Tab-separated table of C-alpha atoms in Angstrom:
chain	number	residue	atom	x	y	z
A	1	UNK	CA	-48.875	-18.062	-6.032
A	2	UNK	CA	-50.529	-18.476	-2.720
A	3	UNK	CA	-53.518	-19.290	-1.954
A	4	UNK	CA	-55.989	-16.362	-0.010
A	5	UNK	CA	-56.425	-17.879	2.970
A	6	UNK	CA	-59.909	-17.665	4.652
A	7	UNK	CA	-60.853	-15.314	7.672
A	8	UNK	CA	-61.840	-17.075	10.450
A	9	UNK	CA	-64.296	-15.032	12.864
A	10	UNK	CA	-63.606	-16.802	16.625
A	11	UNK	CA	-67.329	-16.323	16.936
A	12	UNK	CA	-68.165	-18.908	14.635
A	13	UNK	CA	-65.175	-20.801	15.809
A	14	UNK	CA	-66.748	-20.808	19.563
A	15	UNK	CA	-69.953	-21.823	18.122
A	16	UNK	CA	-69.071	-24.275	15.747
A	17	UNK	CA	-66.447	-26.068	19.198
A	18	UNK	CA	-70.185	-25.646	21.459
A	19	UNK	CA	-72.502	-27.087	18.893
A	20	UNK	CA	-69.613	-30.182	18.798
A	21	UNK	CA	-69.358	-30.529	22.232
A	22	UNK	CA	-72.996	-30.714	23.203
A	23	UNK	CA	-74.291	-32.148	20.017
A	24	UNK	CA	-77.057	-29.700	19.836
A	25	UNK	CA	-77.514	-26.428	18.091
A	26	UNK	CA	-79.943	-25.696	20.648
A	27	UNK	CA	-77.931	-26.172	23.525
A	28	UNK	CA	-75.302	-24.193	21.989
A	29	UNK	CA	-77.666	-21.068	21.253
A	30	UNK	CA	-79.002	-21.688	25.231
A	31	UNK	CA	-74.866	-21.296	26.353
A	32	UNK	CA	-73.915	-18.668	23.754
A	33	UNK	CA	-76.864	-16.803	24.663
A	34	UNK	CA	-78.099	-16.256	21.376
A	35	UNK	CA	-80.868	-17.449	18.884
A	36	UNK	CA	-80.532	-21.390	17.431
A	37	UNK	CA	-81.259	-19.776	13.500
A	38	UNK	CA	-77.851	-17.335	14.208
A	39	UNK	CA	-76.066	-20.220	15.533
A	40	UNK	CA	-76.794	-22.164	12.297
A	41	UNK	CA	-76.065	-18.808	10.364
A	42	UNK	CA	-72.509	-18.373	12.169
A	43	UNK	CA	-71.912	-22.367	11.096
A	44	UNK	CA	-72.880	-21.881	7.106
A	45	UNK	CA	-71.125	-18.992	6.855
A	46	UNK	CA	-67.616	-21.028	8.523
A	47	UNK	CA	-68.177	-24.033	6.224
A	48	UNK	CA	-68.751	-20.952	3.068
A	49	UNK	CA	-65.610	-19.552	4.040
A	50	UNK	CA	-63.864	-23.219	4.619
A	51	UNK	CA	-65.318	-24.506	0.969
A	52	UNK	CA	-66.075	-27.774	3.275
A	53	UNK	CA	-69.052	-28.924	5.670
A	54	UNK	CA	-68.027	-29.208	9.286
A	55	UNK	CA	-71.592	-31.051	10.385
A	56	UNK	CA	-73.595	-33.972	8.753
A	57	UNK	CA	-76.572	-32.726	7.026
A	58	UNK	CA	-79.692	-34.415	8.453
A	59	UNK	CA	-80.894	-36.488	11.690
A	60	UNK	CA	-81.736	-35.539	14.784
A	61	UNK	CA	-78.316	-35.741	16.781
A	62	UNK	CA	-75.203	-33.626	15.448
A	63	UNK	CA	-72.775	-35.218	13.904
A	64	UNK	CA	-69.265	-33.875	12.725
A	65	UNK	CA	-68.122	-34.738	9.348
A	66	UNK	CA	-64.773	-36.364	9.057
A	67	UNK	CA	-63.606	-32.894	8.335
A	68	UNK	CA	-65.373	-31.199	11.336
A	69	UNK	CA	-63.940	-34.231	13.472
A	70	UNK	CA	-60.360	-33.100	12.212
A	71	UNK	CA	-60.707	-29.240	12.501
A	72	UNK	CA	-62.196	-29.693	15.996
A	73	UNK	CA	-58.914	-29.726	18.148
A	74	UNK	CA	-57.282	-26.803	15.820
A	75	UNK	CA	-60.003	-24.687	16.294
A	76	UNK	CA	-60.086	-25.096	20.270
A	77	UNK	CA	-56.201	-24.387	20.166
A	78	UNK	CA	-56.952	-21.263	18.056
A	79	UNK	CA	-59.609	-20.442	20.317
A	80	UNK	CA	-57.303	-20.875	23.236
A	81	UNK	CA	-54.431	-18.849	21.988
A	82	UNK	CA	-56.861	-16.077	20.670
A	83	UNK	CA	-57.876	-15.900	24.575
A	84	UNK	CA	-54.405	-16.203	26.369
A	85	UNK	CA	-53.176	-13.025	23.964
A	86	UNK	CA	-56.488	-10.961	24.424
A	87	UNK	CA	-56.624	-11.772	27.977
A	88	UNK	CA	-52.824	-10.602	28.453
A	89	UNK	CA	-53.151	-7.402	26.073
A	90	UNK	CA	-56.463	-6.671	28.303
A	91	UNK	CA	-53.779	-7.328	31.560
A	92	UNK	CA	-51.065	-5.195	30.177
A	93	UNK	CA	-53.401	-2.134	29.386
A	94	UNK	CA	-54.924	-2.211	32.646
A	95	UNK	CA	-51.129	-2.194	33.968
A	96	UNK	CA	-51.485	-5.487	35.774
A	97	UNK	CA	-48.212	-6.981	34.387
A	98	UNK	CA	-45.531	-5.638	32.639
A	99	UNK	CA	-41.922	-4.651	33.358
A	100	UNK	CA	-40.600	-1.409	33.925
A	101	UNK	CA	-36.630	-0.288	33.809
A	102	UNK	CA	-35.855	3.176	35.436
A	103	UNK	CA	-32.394	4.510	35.766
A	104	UNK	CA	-32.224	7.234	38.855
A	105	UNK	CA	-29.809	8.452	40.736
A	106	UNK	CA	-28.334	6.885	44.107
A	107	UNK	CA	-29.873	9.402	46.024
A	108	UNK	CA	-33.096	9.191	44.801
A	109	UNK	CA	-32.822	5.193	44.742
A	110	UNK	CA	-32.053	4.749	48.376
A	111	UNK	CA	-33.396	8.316	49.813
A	112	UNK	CA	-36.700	8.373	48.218
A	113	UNK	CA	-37.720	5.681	46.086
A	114	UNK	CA	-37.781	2.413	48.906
A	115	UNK	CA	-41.018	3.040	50.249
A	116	UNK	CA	-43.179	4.060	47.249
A	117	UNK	CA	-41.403	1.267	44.868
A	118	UNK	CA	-42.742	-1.074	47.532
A	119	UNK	CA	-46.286	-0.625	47.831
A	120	UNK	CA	-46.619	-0.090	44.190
A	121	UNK	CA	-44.747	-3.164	43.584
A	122	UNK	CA	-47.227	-5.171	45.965
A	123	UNK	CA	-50.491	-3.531	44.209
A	124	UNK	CA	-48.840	-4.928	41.368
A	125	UNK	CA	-47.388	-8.351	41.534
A	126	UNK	CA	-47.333	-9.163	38.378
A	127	UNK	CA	-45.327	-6.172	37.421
A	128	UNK	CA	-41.225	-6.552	37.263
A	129	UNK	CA	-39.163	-3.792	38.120
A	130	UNK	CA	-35.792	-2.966	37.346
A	131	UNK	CA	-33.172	-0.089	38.666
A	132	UNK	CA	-30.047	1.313	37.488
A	133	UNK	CA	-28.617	3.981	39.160
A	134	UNK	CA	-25.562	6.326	38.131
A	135	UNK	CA	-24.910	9.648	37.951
A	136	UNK	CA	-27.190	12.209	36.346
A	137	UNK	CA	-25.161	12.067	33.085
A	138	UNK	CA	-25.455	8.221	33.021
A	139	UNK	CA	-29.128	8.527	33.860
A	140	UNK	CA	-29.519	10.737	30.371
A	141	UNK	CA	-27.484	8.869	28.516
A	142	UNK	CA	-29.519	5.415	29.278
A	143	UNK	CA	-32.591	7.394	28.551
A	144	UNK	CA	-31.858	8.409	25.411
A	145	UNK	CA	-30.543	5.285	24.333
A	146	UNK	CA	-33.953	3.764	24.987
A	147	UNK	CA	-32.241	1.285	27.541
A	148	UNK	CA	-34.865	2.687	30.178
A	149	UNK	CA	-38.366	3.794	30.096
A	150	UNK	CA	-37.731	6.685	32.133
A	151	UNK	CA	-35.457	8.378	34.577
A	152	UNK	CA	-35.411	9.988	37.987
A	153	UNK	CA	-32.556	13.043	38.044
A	154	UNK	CA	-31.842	15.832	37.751
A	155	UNK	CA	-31.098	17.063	33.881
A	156	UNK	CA	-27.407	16.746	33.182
A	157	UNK	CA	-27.132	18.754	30.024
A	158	UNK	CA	-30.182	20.357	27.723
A	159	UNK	CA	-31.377	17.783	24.959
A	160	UNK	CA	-34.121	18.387	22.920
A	161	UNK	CA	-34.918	14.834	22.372
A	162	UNK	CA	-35.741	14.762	26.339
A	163	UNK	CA	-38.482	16.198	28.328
A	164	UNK	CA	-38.032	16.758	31.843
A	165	UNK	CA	-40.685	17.429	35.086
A	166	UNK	CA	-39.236	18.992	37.858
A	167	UNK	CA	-40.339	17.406	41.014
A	168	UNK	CA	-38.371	18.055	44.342
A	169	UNK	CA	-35.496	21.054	44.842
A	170	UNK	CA	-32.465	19.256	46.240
A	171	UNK	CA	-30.294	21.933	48.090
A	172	UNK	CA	-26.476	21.793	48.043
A	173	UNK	CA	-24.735	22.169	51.250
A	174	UNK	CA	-21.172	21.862	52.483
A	175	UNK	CA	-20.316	18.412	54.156
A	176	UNK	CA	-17.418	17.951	56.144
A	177	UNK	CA	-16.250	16.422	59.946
A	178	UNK	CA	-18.628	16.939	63.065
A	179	UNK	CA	-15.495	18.029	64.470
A	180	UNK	CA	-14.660	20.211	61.990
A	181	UNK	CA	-14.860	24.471	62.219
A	182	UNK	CA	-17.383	24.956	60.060
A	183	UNK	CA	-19.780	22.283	61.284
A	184	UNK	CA	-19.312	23.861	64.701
A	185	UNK	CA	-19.773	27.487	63.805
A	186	UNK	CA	-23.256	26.325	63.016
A	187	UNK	CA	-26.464	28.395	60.863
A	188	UNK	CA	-25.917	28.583	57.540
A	189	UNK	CA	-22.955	29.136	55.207
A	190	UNK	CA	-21.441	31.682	52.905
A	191	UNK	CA	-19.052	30.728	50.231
A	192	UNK	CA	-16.104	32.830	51.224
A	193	UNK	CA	-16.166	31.139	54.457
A	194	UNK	CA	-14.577	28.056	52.407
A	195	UNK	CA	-11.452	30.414	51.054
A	196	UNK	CA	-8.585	28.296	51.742
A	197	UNK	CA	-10.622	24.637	53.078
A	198	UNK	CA	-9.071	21.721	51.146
A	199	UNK	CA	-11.823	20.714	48.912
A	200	UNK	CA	-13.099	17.623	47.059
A	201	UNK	CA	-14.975	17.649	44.242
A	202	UNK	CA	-17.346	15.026	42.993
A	203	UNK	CA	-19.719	14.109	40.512
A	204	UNK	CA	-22.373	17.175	41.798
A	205	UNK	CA	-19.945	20.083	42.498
A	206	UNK	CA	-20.603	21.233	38.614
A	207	UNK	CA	-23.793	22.629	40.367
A	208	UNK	CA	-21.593	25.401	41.605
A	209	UNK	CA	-20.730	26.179	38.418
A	210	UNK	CA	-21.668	29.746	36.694
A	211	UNK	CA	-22.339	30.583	40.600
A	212	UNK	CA	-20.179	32.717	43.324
A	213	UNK	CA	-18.634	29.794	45.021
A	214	UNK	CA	-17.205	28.611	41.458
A	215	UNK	CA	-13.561	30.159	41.913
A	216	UNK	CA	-13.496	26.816	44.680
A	217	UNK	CA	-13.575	24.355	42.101
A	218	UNK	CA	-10.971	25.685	40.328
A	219	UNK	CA	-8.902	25.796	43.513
A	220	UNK	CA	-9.984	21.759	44.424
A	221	UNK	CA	-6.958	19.360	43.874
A	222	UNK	CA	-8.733	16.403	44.853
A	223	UNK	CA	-11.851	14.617	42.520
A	224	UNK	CA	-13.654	11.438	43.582
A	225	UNK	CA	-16.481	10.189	41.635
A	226	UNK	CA	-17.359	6.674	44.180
A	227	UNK	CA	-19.380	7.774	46.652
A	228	UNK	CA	-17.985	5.108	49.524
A	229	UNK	CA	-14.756	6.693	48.951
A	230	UNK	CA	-15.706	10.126	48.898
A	231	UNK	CA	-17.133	9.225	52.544
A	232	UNK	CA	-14.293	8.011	53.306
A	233	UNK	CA	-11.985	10.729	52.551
A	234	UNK	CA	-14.288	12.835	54.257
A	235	UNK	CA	-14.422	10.785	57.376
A	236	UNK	CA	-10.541	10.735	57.496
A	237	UNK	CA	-10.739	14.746	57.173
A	238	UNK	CA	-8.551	14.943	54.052
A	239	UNK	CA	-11.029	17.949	53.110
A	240	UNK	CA	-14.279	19.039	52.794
A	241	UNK	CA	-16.771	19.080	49.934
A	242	UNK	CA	-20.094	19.636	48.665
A	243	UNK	CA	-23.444	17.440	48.030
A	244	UNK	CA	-27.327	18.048	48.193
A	245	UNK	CA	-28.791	16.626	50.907
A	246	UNK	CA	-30.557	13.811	49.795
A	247	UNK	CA	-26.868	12.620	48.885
A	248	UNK	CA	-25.462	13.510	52.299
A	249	UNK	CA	-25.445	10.041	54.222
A	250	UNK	CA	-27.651	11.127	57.094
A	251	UNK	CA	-27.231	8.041	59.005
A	252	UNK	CA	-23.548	8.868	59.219
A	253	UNK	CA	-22.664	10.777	62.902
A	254	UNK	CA	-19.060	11.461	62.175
A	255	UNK	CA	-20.138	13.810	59.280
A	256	UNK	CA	-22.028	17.046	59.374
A	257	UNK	CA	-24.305	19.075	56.627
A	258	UNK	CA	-24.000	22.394	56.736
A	259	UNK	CA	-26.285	24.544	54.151
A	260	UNK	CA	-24.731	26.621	51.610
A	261	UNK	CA	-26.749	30.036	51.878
A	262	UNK	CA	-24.471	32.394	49.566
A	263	UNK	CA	-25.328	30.584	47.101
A	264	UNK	CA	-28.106	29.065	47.742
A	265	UNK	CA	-27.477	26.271	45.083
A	266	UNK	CA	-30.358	23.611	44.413
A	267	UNK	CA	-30.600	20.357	41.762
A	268	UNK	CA	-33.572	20.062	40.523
A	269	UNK	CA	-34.796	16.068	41.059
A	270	UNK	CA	-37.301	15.442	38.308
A	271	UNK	CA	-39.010	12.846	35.891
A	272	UNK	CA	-36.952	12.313	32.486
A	273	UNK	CA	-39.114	10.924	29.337
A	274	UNK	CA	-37.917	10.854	25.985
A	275	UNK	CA	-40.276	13.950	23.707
A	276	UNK	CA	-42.158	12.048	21.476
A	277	UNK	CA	-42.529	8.454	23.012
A	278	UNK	CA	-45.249	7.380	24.670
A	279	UNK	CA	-44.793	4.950	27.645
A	280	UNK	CA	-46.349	1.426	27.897
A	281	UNK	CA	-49.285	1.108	30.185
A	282	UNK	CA	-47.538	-0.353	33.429
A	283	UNK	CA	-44.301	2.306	33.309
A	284	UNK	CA	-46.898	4.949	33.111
A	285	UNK	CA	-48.646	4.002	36.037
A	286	UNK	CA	-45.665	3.787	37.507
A	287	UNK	CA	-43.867	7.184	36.720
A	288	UNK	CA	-47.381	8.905	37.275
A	289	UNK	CA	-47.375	7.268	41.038
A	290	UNK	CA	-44.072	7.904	41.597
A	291	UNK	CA	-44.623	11.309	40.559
A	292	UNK	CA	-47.326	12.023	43.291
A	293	UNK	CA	-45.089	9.677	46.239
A	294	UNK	CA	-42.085	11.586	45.234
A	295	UNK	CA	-43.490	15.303	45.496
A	296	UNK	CA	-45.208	14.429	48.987
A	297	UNK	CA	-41.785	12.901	50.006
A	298	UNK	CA	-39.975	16.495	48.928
């Protein structure tokens, strides 16, 4: 049967290391900032709860007891390590350090999130941030798996175990050649103007689905999920296709985004949490700043 061990206040641990250390009670009381009878209190009551005495009894100078003398170093390393993990919880709370994993999509991670990630990341540099982007399905699925703390997308499928907070509407527009027809024509387009256009679908053209324009992804023959090679294709005019614009690669001059007006089609870019969980301190200072950067950037 074990023994019950004692309960060991780091009050009367502090006092008992400051009345060593300056061999006085009185000194200690002066540093502690408290009364020389509640320092002595805070001792008897340690030595009580220790079933030993930690000072000699008598004279004028304090004087440890071979037992005080030994307890001395483990109660300053207590003392110590009762600090370090009160100082870090008080850290952590105040979302000072910390890590943070969000999974987004590549859109969002090279369209909109550069610029706020790094000034929150030098208010913070203690914090540790990590990103993993993939589509909006992959985003979900490392939500709900609790590999992430949140995610940046827009909602793949329904789930009840996910709560999502629309931020920015994303609208879906036709991309295709600078040379090509429809990029010339110029305003805005109508679906039926892409009867017969060799189309490639990719990871977003289920946003057309249960619209007008959906009778054109049944006609597609062509599917490409990488990005780099859906440029590509694109570039080499095997087709056209359809993205929202914060996908489009706007830095790219041989390509052109043309807005789809009939139907207007829009993905909804939004915070994903999972119902039910709270966050830690430093990934909801994070998501909550985000939140604000991300709707002023839409």
């Amino acid at each position: 049967m074990l023994t019950m061990l004692p309960e060991l206040k780091i009050a009367q641990l502090r006092y008992f290391v400051l009345v060593a250390e300056l061999k006085s009670f009185h000194a200690a009381a002066r540093q502690a900032f408290r009364t020389q009878p509640a320092i002595s209190l805070a001792l008897r009551e340690l030595e009580q709860k220790l079933g030993q005495a930690l000072v000699e009894k008598g004279g004028g100078r304090v004087e440890l007891t071979p037992y005080g003398e030994h307890c001395l170093p483990l109660f300053r390393g207590l003392i110590e390590h009762h600090d370090r993990i009160a100082r870090e919880a008080m850290l952590f709370a105040r979302h000072e350090i910390g890590q943070v994993s969000i999974a987004t999509v590549p859109s969002v991670a090279s369209r909109m999130l550069p610029g706020p990630l790094a000034r929150f990341v030098a208010a913070h540099p203690n914090v540790q941030v990590s990103i993993q982007d993939g589509t909006a399905e992959r985003v979900q699925q490392l939500l709900a798996q609790g590999q992430v703390d949140f995610g940046i997308s827009s909602l793949w499928v329904d789930d009840d175990q996910l709560e999502f907070a629309p931020i920015v509407n994303d609208q879906v527009g036709v991309v295709c050649r600078s040379d090509h027809p429809l990029a010339q024509a110029g305003g805005r387009l109508h679906w039926a103007q892409l009867l017969g256009v060799p189309m490639i679908r990719n990871g977003t053209s289920q946003l057309l689905a249960g619209t007008e324009a959906e009778g054109l992804l049944a006609d597609s023959r062509l599917f490409i999920s990488n990005m780099i090679s859906l440029i590509a294709m694109l570039e080499e005019g095997v087709g056209i296709s359809t993205l929202p614009y914060l996908a489009f690669p706007q830095e790219n001059d041989k390509l052109a985004f043309v807005p789809l007006e009939e139907p207007r089609v829009e993905r909804h870019i939004g915070m994903l949490t999972r119902k039910g969980r709270s966050l830690s301190p430093v990934a909801g200072a994070l998501m909550a700043f985000l939140q604000v950067q991300l709707a002023k950037a839409g």
